[in-house]
Short mmCIF file of C-alpha atoms in Angstrom, two decimals:
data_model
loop_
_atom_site.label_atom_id
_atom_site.label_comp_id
_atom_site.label_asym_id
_atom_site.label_seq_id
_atom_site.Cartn_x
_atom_site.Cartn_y
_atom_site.Cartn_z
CA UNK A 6 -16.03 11.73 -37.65
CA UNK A 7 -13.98 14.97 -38.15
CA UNK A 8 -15.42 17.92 -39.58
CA UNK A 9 -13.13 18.04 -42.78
CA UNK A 10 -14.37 14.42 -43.41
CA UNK A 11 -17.84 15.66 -42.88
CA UNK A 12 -17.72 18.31 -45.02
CA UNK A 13 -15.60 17.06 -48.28
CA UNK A 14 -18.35 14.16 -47.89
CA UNK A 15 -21.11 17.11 -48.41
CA UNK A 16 -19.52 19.38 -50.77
CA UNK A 17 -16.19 18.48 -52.09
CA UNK A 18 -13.82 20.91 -52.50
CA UNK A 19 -16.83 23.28 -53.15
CA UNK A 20 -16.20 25.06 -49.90
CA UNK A 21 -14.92 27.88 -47.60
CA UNK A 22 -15.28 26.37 -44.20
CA UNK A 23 -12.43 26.71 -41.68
CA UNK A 24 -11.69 26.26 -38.04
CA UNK A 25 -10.61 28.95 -36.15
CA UNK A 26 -9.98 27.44 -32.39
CA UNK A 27 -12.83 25.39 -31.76
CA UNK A 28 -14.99 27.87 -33.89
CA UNK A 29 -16.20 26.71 -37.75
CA UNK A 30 -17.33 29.08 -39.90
CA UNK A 31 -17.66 29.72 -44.06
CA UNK A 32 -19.90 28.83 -47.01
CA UNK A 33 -20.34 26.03 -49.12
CA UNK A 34 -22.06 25.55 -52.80
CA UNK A 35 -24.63 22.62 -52.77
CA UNK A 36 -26.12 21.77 -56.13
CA UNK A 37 -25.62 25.37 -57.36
CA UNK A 38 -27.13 26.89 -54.08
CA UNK A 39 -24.65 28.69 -51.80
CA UNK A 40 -24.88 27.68 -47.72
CA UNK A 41 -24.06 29.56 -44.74
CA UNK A 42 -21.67 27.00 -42.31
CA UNK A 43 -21.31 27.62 -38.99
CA UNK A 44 -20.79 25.54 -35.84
CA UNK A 45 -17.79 24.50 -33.01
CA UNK A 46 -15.42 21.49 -33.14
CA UNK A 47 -12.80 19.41 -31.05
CA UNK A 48 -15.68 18.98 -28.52
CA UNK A 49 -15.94 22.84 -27.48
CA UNK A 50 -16.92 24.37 -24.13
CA UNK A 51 -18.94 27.15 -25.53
CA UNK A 52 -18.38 29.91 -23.49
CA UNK A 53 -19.36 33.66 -23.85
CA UNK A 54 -16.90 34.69 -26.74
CA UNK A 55 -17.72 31.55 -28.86
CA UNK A 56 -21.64 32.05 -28.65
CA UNK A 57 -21.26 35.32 -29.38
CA UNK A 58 -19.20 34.43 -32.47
CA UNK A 59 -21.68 32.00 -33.96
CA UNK A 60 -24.49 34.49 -33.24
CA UNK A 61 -22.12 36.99 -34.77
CA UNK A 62 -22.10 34.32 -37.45
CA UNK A 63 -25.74 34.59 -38.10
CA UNK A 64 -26.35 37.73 -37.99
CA UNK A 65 -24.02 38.34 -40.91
CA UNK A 66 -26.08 35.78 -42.98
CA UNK A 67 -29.23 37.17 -42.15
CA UNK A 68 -27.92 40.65 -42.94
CA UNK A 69 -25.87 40.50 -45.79
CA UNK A 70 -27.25 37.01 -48.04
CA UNK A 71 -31.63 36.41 -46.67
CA UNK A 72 -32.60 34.01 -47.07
CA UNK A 73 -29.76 31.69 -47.67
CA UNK A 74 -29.64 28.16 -46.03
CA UNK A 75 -27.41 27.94 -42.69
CA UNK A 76 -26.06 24.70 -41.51
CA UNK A 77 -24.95 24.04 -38.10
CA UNK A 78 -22.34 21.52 -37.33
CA UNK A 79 -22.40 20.40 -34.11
CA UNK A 80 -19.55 19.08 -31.81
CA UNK A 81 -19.93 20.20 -28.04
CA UNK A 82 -19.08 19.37 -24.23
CA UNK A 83 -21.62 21.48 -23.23
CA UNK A 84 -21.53 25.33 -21.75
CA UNK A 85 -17.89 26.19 -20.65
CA UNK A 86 -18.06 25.80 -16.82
CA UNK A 87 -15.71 28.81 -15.85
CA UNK A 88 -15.80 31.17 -13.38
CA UNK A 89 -15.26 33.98 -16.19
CA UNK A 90 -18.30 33.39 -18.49
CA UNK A 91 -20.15 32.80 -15.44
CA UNK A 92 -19.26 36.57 -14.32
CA UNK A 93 -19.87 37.65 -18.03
CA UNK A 94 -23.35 36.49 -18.17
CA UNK A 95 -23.13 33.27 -20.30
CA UNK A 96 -26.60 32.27 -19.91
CA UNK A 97 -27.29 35.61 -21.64
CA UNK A 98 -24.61 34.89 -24.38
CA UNK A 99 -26.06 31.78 -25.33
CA UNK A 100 -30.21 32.57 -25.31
CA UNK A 101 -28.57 35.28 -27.72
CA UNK A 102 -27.37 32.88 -29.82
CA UNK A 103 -30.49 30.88 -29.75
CA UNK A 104 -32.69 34.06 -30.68
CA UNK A 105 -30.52 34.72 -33.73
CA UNK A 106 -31.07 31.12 -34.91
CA UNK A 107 -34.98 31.95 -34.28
CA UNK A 108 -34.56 35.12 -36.17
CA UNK A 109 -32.74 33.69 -38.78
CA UNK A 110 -36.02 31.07 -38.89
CA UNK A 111 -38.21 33.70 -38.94
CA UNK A 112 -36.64 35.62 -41.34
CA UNK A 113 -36.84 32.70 -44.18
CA UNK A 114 -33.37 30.85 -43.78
CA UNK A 115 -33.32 26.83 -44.03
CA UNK A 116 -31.51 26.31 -41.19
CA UNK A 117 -30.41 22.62 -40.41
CA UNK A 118 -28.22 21.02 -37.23
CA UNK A 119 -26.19 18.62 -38.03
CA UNK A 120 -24.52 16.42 -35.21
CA UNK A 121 -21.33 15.08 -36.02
CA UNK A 122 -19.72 14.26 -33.13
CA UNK A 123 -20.51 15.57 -29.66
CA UNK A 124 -23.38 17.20 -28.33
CA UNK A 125 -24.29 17.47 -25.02
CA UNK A 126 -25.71 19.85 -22.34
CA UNK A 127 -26.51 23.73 -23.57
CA UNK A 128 -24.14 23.79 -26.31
CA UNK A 129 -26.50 21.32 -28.10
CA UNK A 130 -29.86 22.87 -26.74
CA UNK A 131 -29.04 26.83 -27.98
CA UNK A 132 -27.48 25.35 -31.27
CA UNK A 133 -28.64 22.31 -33.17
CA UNK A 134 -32.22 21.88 -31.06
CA UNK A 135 -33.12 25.70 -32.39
CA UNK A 136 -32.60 24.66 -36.15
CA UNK A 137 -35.69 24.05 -38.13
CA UNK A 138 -34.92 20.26 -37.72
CA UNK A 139 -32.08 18.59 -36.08
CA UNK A 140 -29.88 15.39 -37.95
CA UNK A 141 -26.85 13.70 -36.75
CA UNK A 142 -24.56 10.90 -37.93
CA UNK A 143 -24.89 7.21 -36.38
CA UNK A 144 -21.19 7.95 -34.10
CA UNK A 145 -22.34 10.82 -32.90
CA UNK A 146 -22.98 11.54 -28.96
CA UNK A 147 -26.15 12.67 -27.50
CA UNK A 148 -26.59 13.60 -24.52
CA UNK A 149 -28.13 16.69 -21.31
CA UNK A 150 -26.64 14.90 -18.54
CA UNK A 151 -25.06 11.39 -17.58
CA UNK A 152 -27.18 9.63 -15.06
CA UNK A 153 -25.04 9.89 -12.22
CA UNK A 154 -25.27 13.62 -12.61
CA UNK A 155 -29.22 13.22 -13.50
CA UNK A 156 -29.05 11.16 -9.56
CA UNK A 157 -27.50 14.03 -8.00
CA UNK A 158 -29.53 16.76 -8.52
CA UNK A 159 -32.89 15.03 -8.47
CA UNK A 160 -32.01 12.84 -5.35
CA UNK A 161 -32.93 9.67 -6.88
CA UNK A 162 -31.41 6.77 -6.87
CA UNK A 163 -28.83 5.96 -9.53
CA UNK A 164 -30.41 2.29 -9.83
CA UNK A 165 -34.04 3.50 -10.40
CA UNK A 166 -32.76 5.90 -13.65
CA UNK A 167 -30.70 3.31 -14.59
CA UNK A 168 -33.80 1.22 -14.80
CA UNK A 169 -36.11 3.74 -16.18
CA UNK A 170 -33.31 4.36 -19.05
CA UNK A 171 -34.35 1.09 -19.90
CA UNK A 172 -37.87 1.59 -20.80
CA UNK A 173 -37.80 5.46 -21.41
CA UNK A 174 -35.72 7.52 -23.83
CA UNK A 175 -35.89 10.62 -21.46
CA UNK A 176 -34.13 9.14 -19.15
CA UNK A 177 -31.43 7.56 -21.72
CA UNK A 178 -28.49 9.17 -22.82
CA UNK A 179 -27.89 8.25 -26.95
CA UNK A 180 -28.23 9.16 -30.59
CA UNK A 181 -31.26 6.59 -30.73
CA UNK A 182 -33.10 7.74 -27.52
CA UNK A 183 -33.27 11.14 -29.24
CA UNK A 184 -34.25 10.26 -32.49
CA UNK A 185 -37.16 8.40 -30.67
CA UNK A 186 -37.77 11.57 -28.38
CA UNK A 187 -37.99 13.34 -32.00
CA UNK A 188 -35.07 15.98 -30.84
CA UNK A 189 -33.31 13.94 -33.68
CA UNK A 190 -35.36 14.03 -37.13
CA UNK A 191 -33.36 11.11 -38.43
CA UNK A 192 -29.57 9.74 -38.56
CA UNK A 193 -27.54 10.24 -41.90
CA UNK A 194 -25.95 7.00 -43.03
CA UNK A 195 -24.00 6.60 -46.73
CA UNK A 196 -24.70 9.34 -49.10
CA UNK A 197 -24.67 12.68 -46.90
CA UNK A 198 -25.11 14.57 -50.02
CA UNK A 199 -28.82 13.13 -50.53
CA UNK A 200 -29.37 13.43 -46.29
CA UNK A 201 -28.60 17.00 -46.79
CA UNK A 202 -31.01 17.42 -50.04
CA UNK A 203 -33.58 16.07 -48.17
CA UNK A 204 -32.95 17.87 -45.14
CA UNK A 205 -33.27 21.44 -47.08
CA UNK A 206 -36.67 20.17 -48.93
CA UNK A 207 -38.32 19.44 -45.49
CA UNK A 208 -36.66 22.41 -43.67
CA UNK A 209 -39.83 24.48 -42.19
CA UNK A 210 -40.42 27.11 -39.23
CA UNK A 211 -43.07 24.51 -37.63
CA UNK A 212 -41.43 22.11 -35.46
CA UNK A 213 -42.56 18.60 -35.65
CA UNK A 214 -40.16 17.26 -32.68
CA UNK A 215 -43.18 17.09 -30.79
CA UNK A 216 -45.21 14.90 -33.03
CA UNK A 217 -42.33 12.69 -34.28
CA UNK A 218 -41.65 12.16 -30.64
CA UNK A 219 -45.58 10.92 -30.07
CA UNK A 220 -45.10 8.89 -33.78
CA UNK A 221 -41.96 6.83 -32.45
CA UNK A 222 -43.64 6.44 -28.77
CA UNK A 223 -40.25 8.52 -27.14
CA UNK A 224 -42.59 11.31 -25.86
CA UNK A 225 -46.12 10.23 -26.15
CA UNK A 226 -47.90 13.46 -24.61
CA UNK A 227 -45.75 16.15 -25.69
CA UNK A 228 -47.59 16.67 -28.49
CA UNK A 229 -51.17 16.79 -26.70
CA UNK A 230 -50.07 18.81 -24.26
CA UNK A 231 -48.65 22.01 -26.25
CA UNK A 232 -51.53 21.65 -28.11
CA UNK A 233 -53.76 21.80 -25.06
CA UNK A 234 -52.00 24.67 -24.16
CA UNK A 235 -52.25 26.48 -27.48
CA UNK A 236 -55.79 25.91 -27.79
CA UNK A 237 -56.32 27.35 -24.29
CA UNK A 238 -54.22 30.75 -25.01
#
């Protein structure tokens, strides 16, 4: 689904949201409340200008309107693989998008990823995966890395991930596999108004991917573990 279909399904014509390149930024009125909107589109590389723009992004909310709701809207290929951001430092560029989103957190803004479309690689791990919870629509595509990739750099077989797709959402690529891994909090289907009521209500700075992930049997130890390792510090 395109993002102008996506967003006249949420708000109408009660909105300022425009692209600019593969860049989406504005505000939106929802039920009398006024949203922050930012995110990429037409699949983007995100590369060091266009993290630094939605960090830019953020910053402005959290500066100028705290404590107002931000919604990402996700559609992403994944870190732009050029020499040039490589030189520029974009590892750098996008943690520093992923702190402002934590900042933003901290600070008291709902903030709520929404996958529409495409999300794969860093461009979905420094964006939607740092909101306070994480939706996306049933088309959308989910994914870190195909398994022939996944083969190459850990040497194993292609047949024996294939297999352990099978049985394992870690290993899967798909919208499903991550909802069961609890990256996903749920998939919105029909009224994307209500999903995006509900998703504000149960907006919160303590992240329950973990848990959801050991409640739907995608990551049964996660949860245990951090704990373990909480209790120990």
């Amino acid at each position: 689904m395109d993002w102008r279909t996506v967003v006249t399904r949420l708000f109408g014509a009660c909105h300022a949201i425009a692209a600019d390149g593969e860049f989406l930024g504005g505000m939106a009125v929802f039920e009398g409340t006024a949203l922050a909107v930012v995110g990429t589109t037409n699949h983007a590389a995100v590369g060091v200008d266009l993290a630094l723009r939605q960090a830019r992004a953020v910053l402005a909310t959290i500066a100028e309107h705290p404590g107002r709701p931000l919604l990402l809207l996700v559609d992403t290929q994944g870190q732009a693989l050029r020499r040039r951001d490589e030189l520029l430092g974009i590892h750098r560029a996008m943690a520093h998008l992923g702190c402002c989103l934590d900042l933003a957190r901290r600070r008291g803004h709902p903030v709520v990823g929404l996958v529409y479309d495409q999300a794969l690689s860093g461009g979905f791990i420094t964006s939607g995966l740092m909101a306070d919870v994480c939706h996306a629509l049933p088309e959308a595509e989910i994914r870190v890395m195909r398994i022939p990739a996944m083969a190459r750099v850990t040497k194993l077989p292609e047949s024996m991930l294939l297999q352990l797709s099978r049985s394992n959402p870690v290993f899967a690529p798909g919208v499903e596999n991550y909802v069961a891994m609890g990256g996903v909090r749920r998939l919105w289907q029909g009224d994307l108004q209500a999903a995006l009521r509900e998703a504000l209500a149960q907006a919160s700075t303590d992240d329950v991917r973990a848990r959801d992930g050991a409640a739907r049997g995608g990551r049964r130890l996660a949860a245990d573990v951090a704990q373990r390792v909480l209790d120990a510090a």
